[in-house]
XYZ file of C-alpha atoms in Angstrom:
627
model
C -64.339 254.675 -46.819
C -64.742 252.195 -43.706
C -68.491 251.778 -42.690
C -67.712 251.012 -39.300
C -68.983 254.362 -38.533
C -71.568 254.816 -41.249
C -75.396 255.156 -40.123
C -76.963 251.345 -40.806
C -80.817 250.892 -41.379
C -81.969 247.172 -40.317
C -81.672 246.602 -43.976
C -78.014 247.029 -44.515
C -77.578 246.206 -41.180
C -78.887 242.716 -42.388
C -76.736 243.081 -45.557
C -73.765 243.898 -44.020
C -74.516 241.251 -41.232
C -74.855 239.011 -44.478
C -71.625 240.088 -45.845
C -69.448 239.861 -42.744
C -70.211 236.036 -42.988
C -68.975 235.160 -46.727
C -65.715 237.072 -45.910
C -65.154 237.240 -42.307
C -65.693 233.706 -41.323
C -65.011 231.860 -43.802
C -61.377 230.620 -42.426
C -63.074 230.267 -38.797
C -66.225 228.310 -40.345
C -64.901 225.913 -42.707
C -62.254 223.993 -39.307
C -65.349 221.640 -38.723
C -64.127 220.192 -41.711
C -60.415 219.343 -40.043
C -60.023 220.443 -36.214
C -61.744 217.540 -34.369
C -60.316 214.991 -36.971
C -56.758 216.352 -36.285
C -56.770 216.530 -32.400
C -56.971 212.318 -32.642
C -55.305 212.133 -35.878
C -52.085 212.170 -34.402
C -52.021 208.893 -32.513
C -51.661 211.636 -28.940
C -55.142 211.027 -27.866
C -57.211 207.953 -27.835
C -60.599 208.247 -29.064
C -62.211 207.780 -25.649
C -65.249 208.592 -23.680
C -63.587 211.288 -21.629
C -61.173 212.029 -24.293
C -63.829 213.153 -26.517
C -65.877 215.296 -23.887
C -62.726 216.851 -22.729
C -61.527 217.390 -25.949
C -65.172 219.133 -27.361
C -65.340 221.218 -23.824
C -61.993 222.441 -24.694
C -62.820 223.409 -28.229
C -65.794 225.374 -26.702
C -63.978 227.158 -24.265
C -61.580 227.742 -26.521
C -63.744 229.521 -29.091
C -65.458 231.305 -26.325
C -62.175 233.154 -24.707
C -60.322 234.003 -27.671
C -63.055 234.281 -29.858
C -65.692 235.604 -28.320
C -64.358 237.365 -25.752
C -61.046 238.457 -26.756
C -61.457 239.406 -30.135
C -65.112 239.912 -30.845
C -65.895 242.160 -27.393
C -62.190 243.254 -26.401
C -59.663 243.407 -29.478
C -62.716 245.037 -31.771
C -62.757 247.995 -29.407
C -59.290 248.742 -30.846
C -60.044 250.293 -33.672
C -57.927 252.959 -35.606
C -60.139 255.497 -37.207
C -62.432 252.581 -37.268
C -60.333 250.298 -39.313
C -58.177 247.087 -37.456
C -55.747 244.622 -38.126
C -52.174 243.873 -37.177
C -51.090 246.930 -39.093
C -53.881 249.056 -37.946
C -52.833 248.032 -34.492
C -49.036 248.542 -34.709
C -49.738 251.894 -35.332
C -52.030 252.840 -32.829
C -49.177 250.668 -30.484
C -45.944 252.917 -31.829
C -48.160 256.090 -31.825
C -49.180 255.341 -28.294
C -46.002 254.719 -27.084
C -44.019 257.921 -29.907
C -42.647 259.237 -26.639
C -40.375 256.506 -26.153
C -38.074 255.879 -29.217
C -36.250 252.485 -27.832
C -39.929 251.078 -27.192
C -41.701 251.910 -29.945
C -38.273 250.652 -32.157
C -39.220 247.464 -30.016
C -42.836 247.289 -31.045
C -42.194 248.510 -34.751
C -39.961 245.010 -35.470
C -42.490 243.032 -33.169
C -45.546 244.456 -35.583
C -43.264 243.735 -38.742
C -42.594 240.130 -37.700
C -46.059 239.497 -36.799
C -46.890 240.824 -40.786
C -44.586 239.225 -41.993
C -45.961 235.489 -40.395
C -49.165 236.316 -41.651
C -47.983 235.225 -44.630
C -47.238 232.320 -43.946
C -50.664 231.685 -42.333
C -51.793 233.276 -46.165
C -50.004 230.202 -47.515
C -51.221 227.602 -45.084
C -54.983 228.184 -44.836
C -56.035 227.931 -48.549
C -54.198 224.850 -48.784
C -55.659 223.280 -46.170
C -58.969 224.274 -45.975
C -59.713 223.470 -49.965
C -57.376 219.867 -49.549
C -59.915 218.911 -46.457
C -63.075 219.841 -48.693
C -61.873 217.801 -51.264
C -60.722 214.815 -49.296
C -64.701 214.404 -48.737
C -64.302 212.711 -51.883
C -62.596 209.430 -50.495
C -65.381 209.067 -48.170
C -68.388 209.430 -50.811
C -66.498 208.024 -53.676
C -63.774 206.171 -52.936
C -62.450 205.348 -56.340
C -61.434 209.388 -56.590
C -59.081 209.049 -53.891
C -55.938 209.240 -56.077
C -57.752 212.651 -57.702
C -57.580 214.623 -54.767
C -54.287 216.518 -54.921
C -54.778 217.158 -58.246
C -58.348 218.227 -57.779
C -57.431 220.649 -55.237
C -54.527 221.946 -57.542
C -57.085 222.601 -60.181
C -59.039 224.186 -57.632
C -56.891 226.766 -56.555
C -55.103 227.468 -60.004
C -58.865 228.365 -61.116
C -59.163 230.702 -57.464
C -56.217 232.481 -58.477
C -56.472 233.051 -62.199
C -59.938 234.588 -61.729
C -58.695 237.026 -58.832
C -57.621 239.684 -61.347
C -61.385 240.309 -62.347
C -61.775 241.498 -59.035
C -64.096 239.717 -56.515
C -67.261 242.245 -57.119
C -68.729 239.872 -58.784
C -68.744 236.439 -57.157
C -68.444 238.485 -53.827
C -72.046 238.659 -53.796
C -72.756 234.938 -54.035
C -69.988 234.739 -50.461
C -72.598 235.848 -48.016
C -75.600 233.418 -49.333
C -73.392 230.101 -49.996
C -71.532 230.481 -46.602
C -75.016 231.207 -45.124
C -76.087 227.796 -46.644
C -72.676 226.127 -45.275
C -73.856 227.292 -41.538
C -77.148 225.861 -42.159
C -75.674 222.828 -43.122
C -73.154 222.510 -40.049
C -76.348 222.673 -37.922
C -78.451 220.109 -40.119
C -75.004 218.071 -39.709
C -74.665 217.865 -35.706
C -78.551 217.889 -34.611
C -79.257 214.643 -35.124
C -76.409 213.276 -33.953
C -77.328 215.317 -30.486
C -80.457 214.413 -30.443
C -79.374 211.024 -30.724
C -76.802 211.129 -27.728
C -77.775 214.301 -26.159
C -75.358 213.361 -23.372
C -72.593 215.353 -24.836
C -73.906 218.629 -23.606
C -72.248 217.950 -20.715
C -69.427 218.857 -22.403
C -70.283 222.876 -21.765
C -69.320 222.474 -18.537
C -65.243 223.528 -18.470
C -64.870 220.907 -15.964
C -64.554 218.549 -18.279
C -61.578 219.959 -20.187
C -59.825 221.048 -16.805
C -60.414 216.717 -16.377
C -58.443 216.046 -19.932
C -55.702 218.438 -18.467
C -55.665 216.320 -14.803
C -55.760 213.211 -16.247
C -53.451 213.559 -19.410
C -51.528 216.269 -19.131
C -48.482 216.010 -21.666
C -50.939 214.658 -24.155
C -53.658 217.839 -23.525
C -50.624 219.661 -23.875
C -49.791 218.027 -27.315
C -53.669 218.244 -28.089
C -53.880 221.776 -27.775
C -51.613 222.201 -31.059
C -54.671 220.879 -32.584
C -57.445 222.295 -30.571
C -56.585 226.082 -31.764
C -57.370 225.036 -35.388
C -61.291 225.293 -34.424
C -60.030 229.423 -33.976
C -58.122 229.857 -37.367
C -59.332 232.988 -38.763
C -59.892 235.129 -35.736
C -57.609 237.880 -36.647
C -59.946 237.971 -40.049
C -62.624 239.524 -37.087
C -60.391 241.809 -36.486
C -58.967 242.664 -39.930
C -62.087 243.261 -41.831
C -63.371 245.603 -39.225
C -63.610 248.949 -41.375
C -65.207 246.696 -44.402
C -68.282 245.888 -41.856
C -68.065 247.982 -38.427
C -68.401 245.912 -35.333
C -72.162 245.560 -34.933
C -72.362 243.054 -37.893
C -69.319 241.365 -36.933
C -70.919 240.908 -33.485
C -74.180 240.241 -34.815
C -72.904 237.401 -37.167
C -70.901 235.505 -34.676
C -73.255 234.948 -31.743
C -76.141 234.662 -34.028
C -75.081 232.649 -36.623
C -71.216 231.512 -36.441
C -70.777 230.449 -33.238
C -74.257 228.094 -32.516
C -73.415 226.476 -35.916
C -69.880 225.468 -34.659
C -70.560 224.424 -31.516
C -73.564 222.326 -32.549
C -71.587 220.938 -35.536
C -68.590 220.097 -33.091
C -70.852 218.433 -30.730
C -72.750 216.464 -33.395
C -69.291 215.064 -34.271
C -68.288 214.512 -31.146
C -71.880 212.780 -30.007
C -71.078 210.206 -33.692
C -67.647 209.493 -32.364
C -69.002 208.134 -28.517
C -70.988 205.997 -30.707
C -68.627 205.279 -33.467
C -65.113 206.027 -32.154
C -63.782 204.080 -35.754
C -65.374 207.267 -37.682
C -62.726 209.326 -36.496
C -60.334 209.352 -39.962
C -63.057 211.860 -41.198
C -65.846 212.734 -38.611
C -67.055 215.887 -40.677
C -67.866 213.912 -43.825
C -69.316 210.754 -41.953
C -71.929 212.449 -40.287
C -73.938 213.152 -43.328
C -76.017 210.618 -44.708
C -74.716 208.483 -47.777
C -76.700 209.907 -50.120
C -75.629 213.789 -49.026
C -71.641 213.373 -49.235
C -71.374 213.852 -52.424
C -73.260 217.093 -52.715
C -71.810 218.090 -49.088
C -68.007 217.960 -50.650
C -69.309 220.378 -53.135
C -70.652 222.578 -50.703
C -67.282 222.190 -48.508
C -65.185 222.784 -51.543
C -67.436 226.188 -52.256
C -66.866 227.195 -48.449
C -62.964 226.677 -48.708
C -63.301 228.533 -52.018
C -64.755 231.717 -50.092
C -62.594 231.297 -46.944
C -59.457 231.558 -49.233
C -60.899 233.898 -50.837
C -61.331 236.210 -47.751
C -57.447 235.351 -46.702
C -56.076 236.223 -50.725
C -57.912 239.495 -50.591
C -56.683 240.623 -46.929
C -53.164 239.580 -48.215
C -54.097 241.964 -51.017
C -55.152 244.543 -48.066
C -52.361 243.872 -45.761
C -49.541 244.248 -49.060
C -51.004 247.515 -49.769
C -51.104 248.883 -46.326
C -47.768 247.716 -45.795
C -46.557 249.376 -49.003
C -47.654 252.879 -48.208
C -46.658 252.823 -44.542
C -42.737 252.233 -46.264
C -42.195 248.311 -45.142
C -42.379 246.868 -48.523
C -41.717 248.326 -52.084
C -43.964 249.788 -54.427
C -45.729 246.835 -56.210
C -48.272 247.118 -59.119
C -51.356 247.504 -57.884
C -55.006 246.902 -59.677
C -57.934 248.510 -58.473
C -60.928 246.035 -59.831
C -63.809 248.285 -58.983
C -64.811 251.968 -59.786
C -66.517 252.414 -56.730
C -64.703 250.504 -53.847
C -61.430 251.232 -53.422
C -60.956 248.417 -51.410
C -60.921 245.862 -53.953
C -57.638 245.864 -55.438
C -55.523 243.077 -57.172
C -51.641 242.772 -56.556
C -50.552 240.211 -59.324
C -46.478 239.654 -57.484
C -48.511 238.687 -53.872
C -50.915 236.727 -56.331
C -48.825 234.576 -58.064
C -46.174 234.483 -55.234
C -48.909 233.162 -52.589
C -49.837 230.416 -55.089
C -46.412 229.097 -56.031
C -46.198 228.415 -51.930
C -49.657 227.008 -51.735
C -48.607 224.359 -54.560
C -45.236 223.736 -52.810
C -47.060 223.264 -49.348
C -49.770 220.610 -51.211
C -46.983 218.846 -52.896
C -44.962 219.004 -49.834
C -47.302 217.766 -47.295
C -49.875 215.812 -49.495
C -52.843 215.419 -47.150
C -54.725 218.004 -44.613
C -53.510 216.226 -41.963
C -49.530 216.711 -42.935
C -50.631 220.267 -43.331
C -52.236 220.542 -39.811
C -48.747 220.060 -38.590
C -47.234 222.995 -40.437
C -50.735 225.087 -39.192
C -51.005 226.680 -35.833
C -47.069 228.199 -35.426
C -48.229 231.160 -37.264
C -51.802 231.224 -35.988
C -50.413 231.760 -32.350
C -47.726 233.588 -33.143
C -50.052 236.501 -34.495
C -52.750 235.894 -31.820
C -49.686 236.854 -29.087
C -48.088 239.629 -30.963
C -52.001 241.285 -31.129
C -52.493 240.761 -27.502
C -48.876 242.298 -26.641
C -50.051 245.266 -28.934
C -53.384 245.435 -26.998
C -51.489 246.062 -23.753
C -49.582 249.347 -25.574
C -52.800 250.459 -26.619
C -55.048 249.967 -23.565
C -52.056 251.264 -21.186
C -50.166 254.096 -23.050
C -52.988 254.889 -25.523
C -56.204 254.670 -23.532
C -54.666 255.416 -20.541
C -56.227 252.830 -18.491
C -54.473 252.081 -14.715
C -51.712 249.520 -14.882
C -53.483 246.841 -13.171
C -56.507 246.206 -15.116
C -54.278 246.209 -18.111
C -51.656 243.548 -16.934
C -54.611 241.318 -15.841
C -56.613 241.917 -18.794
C -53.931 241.326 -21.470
C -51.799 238.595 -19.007
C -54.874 236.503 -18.620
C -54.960 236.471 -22.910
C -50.695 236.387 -23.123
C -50.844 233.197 -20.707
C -53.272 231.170 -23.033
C -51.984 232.377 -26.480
C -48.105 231.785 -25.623
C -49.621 228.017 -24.604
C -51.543 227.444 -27.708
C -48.046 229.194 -29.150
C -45.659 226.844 -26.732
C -47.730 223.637 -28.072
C -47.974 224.629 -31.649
C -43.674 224.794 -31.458
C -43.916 220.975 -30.915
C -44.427 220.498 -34.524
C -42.513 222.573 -35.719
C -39.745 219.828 -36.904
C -42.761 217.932 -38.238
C -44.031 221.053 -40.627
C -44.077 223.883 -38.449
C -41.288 224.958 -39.990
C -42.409 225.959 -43.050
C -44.610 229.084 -42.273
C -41.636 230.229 -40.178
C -39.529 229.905 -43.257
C -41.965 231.852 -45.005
C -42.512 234.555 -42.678
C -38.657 234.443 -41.864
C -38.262 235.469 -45.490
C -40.779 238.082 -45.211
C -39.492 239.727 -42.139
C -36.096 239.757 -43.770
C -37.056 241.541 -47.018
C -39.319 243.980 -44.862
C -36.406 244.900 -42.173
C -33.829 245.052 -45.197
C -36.249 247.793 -47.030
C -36.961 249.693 -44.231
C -33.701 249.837 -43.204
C -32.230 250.663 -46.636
C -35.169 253.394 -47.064
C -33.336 255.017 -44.000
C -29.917 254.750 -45.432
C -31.045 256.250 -48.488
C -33.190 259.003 -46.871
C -29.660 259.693 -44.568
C -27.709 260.153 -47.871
C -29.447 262.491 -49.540
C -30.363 264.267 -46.715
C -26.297 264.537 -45.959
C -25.757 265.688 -49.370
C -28.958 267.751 -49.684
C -29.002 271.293 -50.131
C -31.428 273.604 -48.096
C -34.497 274.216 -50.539
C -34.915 278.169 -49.214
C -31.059 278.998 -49.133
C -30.662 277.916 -52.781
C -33.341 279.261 -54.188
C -32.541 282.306 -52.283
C -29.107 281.571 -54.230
C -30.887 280.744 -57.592
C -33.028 283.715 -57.626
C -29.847 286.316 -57.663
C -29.033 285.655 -60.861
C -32.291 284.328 -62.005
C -32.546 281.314 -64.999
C -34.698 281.790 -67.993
C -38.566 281.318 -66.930
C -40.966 279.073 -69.238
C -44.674 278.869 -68.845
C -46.332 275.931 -67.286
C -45.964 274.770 -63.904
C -43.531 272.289 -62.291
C -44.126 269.726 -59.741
C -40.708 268.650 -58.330
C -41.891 265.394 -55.896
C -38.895 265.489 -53.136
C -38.574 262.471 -50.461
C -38.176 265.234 -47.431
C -39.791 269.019 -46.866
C -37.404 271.702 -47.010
C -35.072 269.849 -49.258
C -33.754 270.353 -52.748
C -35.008 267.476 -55.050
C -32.210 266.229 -56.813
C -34.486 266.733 -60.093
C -34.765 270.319 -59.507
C -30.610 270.646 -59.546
C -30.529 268.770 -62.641
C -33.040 270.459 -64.441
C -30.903 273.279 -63.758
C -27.541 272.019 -64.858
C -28.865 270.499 -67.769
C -32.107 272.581 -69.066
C -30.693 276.126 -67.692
C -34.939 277.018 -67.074
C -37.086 277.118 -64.809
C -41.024 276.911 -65.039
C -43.335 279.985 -64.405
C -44.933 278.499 -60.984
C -42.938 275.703 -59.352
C -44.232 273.576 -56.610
C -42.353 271.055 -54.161
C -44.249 268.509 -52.988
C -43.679 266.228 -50.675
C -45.951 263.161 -49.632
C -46.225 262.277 -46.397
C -47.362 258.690 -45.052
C -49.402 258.393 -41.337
C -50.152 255.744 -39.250
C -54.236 256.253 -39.403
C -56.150 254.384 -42.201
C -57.356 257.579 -43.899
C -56.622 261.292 -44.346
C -60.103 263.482 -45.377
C -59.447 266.101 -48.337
C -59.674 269.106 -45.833
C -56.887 267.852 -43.834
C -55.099 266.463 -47.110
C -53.216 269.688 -47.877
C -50.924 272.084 -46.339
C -49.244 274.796 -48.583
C -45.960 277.639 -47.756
C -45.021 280.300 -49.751
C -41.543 280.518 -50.638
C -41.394 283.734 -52.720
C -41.018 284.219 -56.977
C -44.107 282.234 -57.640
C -42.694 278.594 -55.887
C -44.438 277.024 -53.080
C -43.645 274.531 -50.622
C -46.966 271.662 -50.318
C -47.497 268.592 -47.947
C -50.017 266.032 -49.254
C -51.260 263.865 -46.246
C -52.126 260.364 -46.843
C -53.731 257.297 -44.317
C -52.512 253.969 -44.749
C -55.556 252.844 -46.601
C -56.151 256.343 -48.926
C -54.799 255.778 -52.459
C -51.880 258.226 -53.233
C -53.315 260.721 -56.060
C -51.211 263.550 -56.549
C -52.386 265.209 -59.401
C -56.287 264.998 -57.792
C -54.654 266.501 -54.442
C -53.142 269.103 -55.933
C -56.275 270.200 -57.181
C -57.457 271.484 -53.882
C -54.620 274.516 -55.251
C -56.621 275.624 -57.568
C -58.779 278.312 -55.182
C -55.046 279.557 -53.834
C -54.351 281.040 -57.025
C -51.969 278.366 -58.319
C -52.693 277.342 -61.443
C -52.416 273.473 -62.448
C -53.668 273.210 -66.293
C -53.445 269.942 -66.799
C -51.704 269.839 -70.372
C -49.406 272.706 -68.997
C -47.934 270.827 -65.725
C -45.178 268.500 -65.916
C -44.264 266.195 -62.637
C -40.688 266.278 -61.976
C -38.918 263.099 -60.044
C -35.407 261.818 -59.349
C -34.615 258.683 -59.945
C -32.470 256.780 -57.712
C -29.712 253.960 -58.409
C -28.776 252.291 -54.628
C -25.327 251.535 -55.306
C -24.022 248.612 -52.459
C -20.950 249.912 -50.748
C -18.778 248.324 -47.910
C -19.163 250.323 -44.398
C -20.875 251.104 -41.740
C -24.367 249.943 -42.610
C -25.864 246.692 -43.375
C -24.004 243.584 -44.710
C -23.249 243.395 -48.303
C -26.159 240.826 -49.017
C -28.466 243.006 -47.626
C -27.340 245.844 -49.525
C -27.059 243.915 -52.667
C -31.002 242.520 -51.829
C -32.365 246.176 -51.131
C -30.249 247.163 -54.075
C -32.205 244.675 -56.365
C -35.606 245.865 -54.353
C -35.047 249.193 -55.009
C -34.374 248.629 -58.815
C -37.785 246.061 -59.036
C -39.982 248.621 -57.266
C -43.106 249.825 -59.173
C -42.660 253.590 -60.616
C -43.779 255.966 -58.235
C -44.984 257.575 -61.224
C -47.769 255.080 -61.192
C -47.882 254.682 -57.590
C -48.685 258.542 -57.072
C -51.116 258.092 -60.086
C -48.627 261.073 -62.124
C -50.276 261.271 -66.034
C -47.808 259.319 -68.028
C -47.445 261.906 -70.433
C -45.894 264.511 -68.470
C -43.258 262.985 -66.392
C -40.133 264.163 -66.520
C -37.380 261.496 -64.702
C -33.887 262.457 -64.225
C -31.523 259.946 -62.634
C -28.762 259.773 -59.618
C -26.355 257.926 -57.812
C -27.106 256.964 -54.170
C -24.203 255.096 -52.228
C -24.749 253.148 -49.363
């Protein structure tokens, strides 16, 4: 259940305040370690006086409108049911907007594409952020230079391999070490402030409106790297219903944001005094004696913040699943008590194959910097696009206030977006690939789920008229109850027909369920249930579900048993069609596509398991299904 809403004492206030900074910023507080480095990395932007102010004001401001103001005091007001994310918001956006089909058709493949990038972001950030950590090592020892890609391999194999015990465990250690890791940013940067405390002045925006006057094409260019210092915003956003908003809030103008600004500015205040320390400004602050320990530390941090991205991929996978944009995948839940902690082993395994592609593809953090940002921006536009929807059709607000609002945050994010594109031919492209991919396997399921659903539907039989028909001449009734799981009310499952043909009985009590999917995190129990009578003991039932509440049909249909339907569990058997997608040529989509959601269709998880159906009384009977 999301605690956004949940009453909060100041001492899980403080706990969840805790929390919300192991998982939540992670991403966002671990770019000391590579944003600054990367802005002159590139050969763009000298390492000058003014360059450096203009470049730290920019990196404030930066975090200060899209962070702090966009997402931590605007987007977090957009919460569904008090859950958020891209998915969370693409249905608020299509449900705002339900009245108009051609729009909300618009928004639904807009809101796809931007879940399907996020993947590619999934890829990007793990890689990066634990390959910067453990670069530290060629600054404090720099005989383990040659070690670090396979360090970081090791690394991340071990991150992965453990995920299937669930994160319950270490998760409790995230809040504390990432606590320590803030601490550390600050003991980093104060010194180096006090010891030049001249580059305060680089609050003051004027300085980065200077960096635009004077070198505009290369602030342009610098920008691609500036928005690394705000990876992991949407992760604000995302976790929402894990920690409500107060936390969230508390954490990042408390904590998160004085510790990167103060970090930022004590590397920026070493590198007006030591422009050479720029091939690794993060590492070179710290004393001689303290690198060692400090890449450590760093690697721990990246640890956590890929952590936080694995298990929202987890989140996001799930969602995605039950909302009908991906196929049923085996899903783990890790913990008795939070449903939220689930392991997907396909989006495990998947996401690390790409990681160890992009870290033997691109070799250092600052190759990988170029492939970073595309995806980043691209997300950070799609949610403000979404926001308008929301605010305008949903909320109501005048038209006005909502184009200035959301234009103001469009105008910056398609810049950060329109500079990011200028790598792409230098590694941009390989998120897009990615989330190209993704997009492509979502659109081709969603689409075949329709042609599918139009099929049977075509060839369906109306459920009343033939049991009306089947009840003239009545079969031989057995005791127990049936369940007969049909994709549409009204319908007559296909298993129901067979059953008939084949078997020539028909249970005592028969029910046709049907499970419905909404667009809202979570369904309660007393709206989980609706139930018609359809005469000689059968009964029409719709079970509700959120995008976030597991599907349990046997535990849902337990809310029958005060109606006077009885559902012994030894004495029920769960009745489902099985469907084989057989490609055709004609009207629908091209034979590839067909073929692919073919092979999707026939990989998909059971939804036996999905629906949580006991094993031992399933009863599967198979069909045909041209399209």
């Amino acid at each position: 259940m999301s605690t956004a809403n949940a009453p909060k004492t100041p001492a899980a206030l403080a706990a969840l305040t805790l929390g919300a900074l192991g998982v939540v910023y992670g991403d966002i507080g671990t770019s000391p370690l590579y944003a600054l480095k990367e802005v002159f990395q590139g050969g763009h932007v000298a390492a000058t006086d003014a360059n450096i102010l203009g470049v730290l004001s920019l990196i404030f401001w930066t975090m200060t409108v899209i962070v702090s103001v966009k997402y931590v005091l605007l987007i977090l007001r957009a919460d569904n049911n008090g859950e958020g994310g891209l998915i969370a918001m693409l249905a608020l956006a299509t449900t705002a907007v339900k009245d108009k089909p051609g729009l909300r058709g618009v928004l639904m493949t807009v809101g796809l594409f931007g879940t399907a990038i996020f993947y590619g972001d999934g890829v990007i950030t793990p890689a990066i952020s634990v390959l910067s950590a453990v670069e530290g090592l060629g600054v404090a020892a720099p005989a383990l230079h040659g070690a670090v890609i396979p360090i970081t391999l090791v690394v991340l194999a071990g991150l992965f391999a453990v995920q299937r015990f669930g994160t319950g465990g270490i998760g409790r250690f995230f809040g504390p070490i990432t606590l320590v890791w803030f601490v550390v940013l600050v003991a980093l940067g104060l010194p180096h402030i006090a010891a030049n405390p001249a580059v305060l002045v680089a609050l003051n925006p004027a300085y980065a409106a200077a960096f635009f006057v004077a070198n505009p094409l290369v602030a342009f260019i610098g920008l691609g790297a500036v928005v690394l210092c705000v990876t992991g915003g949407e992760a604000l956003y995302a976790d929402m219903g894990h920690f409500g908003k107060k936390p969230i809030r508390i954490a990042w103008f408390g904590f998160v944001m004085p510790a990167l600004v103060v970090n930022y500015f004590g590397q920026g205040a070493m590198l007006l005094a030591r422009p050479d320390a720029i091939d690794n400004p993060f590492f070179k602050m710290a004393p001689g004696w303290a690198q060692l320990p400090l890449v450590f530390l760093a690697t721990a941090a990246t640890v956590i913040a890929s952590q936080a991205l694995i298990t929202a991929a987890f989140s996001v996978t799930k969602q995605a699943i039950q909302l009908g944009i991906l196929p049923r995948m085996m899903i783990r839940h890790t913990s008795v008590r939070d449903t939220g902690q689930i392991y997907v082993p396909f989006v495990n395994w998947g996401l690390f194959a790409f990681i160890v592609l992009a870290v033997g593809l691109f070799k250092t953090s600052s190759n990988l910097a170029s492939a970073y940002g595309i995806a980043v921006t691209l997300d950070m536009t799609i949610t403000t696009v979404m926001t308008f929807f929301v605010i305008r059709f949903g909320w109501k607000y005048p038209l006005l206030p909502c184009l200035l609002s959301t234009g103001f945050f469009f105008v910056i994010d398609i810049t950060f977006f329109a500079s990011n594109m200028l790598k792409l031919v230098a590694g941009g492209w390989f998120p897009i690939v990615i989330g190209i991919g993704m997009f492509t396997l979502m659109l081709t399921w969603v689409q075949g789920r329709k042609m599918v659903s139009d099929r049977l539907r075509d060839e369906a039989i109306d459920l009343d008229s033939f049991l009306t028909a089947v009840f003239i001449s009545p079969p031989k009734r057995v005791e127990g109850t049936a369940v007969f799981l049909s994709a549409e009310k009204g319908l007559t499952p296909n298993a129901l027909m067979h059953n008939l043909k084949h078997n020539k009985v028909l249970h005592q009590y028969n029910l046709f369920v049907n499970v419905k999917q909404h667009e809202v995190p979570w369904v309660g129990f007393d709206k989980r249930i609706e139930m018609e009578p359809l005469g000689h003991d059968c009964w029409q039932v719709v079970l509700h579900f959120g995008f976030k509440n597991d599907p349990d049909v046997p535990e849902a249909l337990k809310l029958l048993g005060d109606r006077g339907i009885p559902l012994p569990e030894m004495d029920t058997s769960y009745f489902l069609s099985r469907d084989i997608v057989i490609p055709t040529f004609g009207a629908g989509m091209s034979m590839w596509r067909e073929k692919l959601f073919a092979g999707m269709h026939r990989n998909a998880a059971a939804a036996a398991d999905f629906l949580n159906l006991p094993s031992n009384r399933i009863v599967e009977l198979g069909a045909k299904v041209e399209i």
